[in-house]
Coordinates of C-alpha atoms in Angstrom, one line a residue:
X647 CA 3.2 -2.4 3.6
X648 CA 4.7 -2.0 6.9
X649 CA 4.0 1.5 8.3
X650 CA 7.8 1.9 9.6
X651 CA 8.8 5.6 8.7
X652 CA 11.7 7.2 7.9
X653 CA 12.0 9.6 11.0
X654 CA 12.1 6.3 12.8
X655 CA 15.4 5.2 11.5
X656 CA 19.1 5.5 13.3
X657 CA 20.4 7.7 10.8
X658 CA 17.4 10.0 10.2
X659 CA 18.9 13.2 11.4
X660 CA 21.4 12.4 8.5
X661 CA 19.0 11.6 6.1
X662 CA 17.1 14.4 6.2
X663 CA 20.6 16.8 6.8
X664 CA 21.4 15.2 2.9
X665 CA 17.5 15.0 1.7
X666 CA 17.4 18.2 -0.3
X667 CA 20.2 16.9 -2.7
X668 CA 18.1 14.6 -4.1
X669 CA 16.2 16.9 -6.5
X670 CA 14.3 14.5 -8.7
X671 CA 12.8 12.8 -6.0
X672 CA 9.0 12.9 -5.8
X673 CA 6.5 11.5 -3.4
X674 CA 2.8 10.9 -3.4
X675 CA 1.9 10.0 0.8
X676 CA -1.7 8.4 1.0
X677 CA -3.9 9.1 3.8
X678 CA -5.2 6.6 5.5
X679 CA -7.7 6.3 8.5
X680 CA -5.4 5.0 11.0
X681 CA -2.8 8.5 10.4
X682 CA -5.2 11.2 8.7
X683 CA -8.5 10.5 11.0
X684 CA -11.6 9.9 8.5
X685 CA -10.0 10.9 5.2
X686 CA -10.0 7.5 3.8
X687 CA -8.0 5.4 1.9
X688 CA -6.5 6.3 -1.6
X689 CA -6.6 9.7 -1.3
X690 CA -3.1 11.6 -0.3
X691 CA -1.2 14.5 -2.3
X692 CA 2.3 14.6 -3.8
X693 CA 5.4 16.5 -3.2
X694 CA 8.9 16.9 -3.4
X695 CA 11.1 15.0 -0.7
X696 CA 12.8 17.8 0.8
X697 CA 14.5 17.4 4.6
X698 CA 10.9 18.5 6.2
X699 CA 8.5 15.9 4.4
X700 CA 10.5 12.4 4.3
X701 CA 9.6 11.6 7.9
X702 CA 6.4 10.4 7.2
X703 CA 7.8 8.4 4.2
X704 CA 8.2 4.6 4.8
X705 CA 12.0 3.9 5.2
X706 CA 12.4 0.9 3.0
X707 CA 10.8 2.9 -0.1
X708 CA 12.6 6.2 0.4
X709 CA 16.0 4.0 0.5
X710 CA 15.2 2.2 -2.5
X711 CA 14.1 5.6 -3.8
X712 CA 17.4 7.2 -3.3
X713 CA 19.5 4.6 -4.4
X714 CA 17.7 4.7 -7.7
X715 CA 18.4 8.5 -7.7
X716 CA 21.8 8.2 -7.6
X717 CA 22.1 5.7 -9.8
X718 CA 20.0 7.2 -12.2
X719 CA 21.2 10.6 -11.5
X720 CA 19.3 14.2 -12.1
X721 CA 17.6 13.7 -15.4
X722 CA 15.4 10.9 -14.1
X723 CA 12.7 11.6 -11.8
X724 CA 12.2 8.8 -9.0
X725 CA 8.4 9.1 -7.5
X726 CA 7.5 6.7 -4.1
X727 CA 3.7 5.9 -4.1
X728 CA 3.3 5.2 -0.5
X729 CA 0.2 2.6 -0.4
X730 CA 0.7 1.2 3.2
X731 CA -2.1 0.7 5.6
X732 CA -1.0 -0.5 8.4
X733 CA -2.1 -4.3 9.6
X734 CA -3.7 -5.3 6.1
X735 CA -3.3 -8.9 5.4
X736 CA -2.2 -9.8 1.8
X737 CA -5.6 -11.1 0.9
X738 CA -6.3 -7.0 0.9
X739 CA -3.5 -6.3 -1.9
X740 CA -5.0 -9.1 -4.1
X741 CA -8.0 -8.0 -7.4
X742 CA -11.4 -9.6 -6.1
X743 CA -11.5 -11.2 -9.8
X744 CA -8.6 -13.0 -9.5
X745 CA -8.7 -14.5 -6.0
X746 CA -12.6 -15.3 -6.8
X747 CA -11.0 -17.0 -10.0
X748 CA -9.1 -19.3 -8.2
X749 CA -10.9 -19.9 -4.8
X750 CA -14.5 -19.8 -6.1
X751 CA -17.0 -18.1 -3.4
X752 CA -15.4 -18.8 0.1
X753 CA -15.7 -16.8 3.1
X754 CA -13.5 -14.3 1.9
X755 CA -15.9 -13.6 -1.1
X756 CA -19.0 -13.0 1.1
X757 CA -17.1 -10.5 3.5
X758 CA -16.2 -8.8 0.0
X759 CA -19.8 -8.8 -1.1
X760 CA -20.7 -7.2 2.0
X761 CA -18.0 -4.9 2.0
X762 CA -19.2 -3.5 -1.4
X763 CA -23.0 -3.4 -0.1
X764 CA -22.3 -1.2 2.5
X765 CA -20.2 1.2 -0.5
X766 CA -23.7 1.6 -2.7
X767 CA -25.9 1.5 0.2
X768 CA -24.1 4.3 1.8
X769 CA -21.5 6.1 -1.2
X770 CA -18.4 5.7 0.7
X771 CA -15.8 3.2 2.0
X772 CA -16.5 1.7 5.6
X773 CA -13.7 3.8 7.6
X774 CA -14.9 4.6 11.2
X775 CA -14.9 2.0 14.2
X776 CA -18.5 2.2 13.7
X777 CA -18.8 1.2 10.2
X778 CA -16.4 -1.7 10.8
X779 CA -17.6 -3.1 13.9
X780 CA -20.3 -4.4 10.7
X781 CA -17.6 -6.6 9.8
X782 CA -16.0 -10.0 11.5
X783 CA -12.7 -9.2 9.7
X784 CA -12.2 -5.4 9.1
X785 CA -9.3 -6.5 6.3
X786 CA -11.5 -7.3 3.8
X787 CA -10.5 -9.0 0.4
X788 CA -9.9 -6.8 -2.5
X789 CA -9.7 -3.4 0.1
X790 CA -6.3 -2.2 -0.6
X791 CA -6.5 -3.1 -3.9
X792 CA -9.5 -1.3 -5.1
X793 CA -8.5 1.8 -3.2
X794 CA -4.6 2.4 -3.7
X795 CA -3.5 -0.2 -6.7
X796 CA -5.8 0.2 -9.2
X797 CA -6.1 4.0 -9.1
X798 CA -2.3 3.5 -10.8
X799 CA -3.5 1.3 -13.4
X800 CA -2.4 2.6 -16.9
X801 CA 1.0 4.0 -15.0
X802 CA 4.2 2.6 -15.8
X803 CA 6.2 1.3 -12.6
X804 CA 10.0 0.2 -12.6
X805 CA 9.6 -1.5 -9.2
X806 CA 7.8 -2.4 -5.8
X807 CA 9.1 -3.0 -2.8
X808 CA 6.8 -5.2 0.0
X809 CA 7.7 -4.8 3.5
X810 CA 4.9 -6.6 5.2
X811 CA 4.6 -7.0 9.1
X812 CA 2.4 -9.6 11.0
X813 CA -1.2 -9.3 9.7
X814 CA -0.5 -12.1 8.1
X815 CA 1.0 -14.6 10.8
X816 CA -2.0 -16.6 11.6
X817 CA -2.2 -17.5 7.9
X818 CA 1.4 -18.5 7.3
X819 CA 0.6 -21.8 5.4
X820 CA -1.0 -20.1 2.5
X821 CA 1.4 -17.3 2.2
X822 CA 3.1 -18.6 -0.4
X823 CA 0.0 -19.3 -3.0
X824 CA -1.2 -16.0 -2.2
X825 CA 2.2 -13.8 -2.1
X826 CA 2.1 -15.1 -5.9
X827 CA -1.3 -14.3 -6.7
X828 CA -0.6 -11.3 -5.2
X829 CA 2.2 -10.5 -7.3
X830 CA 0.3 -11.5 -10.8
X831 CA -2.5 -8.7 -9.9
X832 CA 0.6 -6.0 -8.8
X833 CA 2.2 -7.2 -12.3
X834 CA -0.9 -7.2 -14.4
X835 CA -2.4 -3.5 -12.6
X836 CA 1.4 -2.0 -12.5
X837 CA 2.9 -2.9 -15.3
X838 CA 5.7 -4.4 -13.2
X839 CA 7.6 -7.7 -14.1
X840 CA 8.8 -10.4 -11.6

């Protein structure tokens, strides 16, 4: 989840000098409000990762990406979904369903009801400063997940990789509990085992 990119890295003039060997890797990069202005989240377009387009890739996916490719070698195709949006708490990642399931209607639930009011009362995700200056907590429960995980529903994933940073570091104590119910709705919408 952590919005570090390749062309950040050390070695990224000799990852992209040795990117065009990998020829069955694939990439879909979504936009997101904070890197594409008001395009929104969940929508993006996918390519091949030659030299001039893994930049923008997050590092820790594209080297778990290439890894794979060499292991798996040409006649396997190895596609990175990028689904980061950077500063989203886990709560974000988790199916409204399933949290509601276990925690009942707390706080979190009402900022999720309002969050989808303001989507049929206006056709469209809150995205602009505007929209979310309506909110206390612009990381609303359910966000992430509804607009990046459960588009891929019905695909069949090998693997995931997690690299969060801080949004979570206020909330440390319940990490735990909900890194796992996080991980039930990425296994249940992905496909993915533990």
């Amino acid at each position: 989840n952590m919005d570090y990119n390749v062309q950040y890295m050390e070695d990224y003039l000799e990852l992209k000098a040795n990117a065009n060997n990998y020829t069955n890797l694939r990439g879909y990069l979504s936009a997101n409000t904070y890197r594409h202005g008001e395009d929104g989240m969940g929508s993006g377009n996918w390519c091949r990762l030659t030299a001039d387009k893994i930049g923008s890739f997050p590092a820790t996916g594209y080297a778990m990406a290439t890894i794979l490719a060499m292991e798996l070698g040409d006649d396997v195709t190895v596609a990175i979904v990028e689904a980061s949006y950077p500063g989203s708490t886990i709560k974000t990642w988790i199916d409204a369903d399933r949290y509601i399931a276990k925690y009942g209607n707390d706080a979190d639930v009402q900022k999720y009801k309002n969050y989808l009011a303001f989507f049929e009362a206006n056709g469209r995700c809150p995205t602009s400063k505007n929209d979310l200056s309506t909110f206390t907590d612009k990381w609303t429960l359910s966000m992430c997940y509804d607009a990046i995980l459960a588009p891929l529903k019905g695909y069949k994933v090998k693997a995931v990789v997690w690299d969060q940073g801080s949004g979570d570091l206020s909330r440390y104590a319940s990490y735990a509990e909900l890194y796992a119910l996080m991980q039930e709705t990425f296994n249940e919408t992905l496909g993915t085992e533990d």
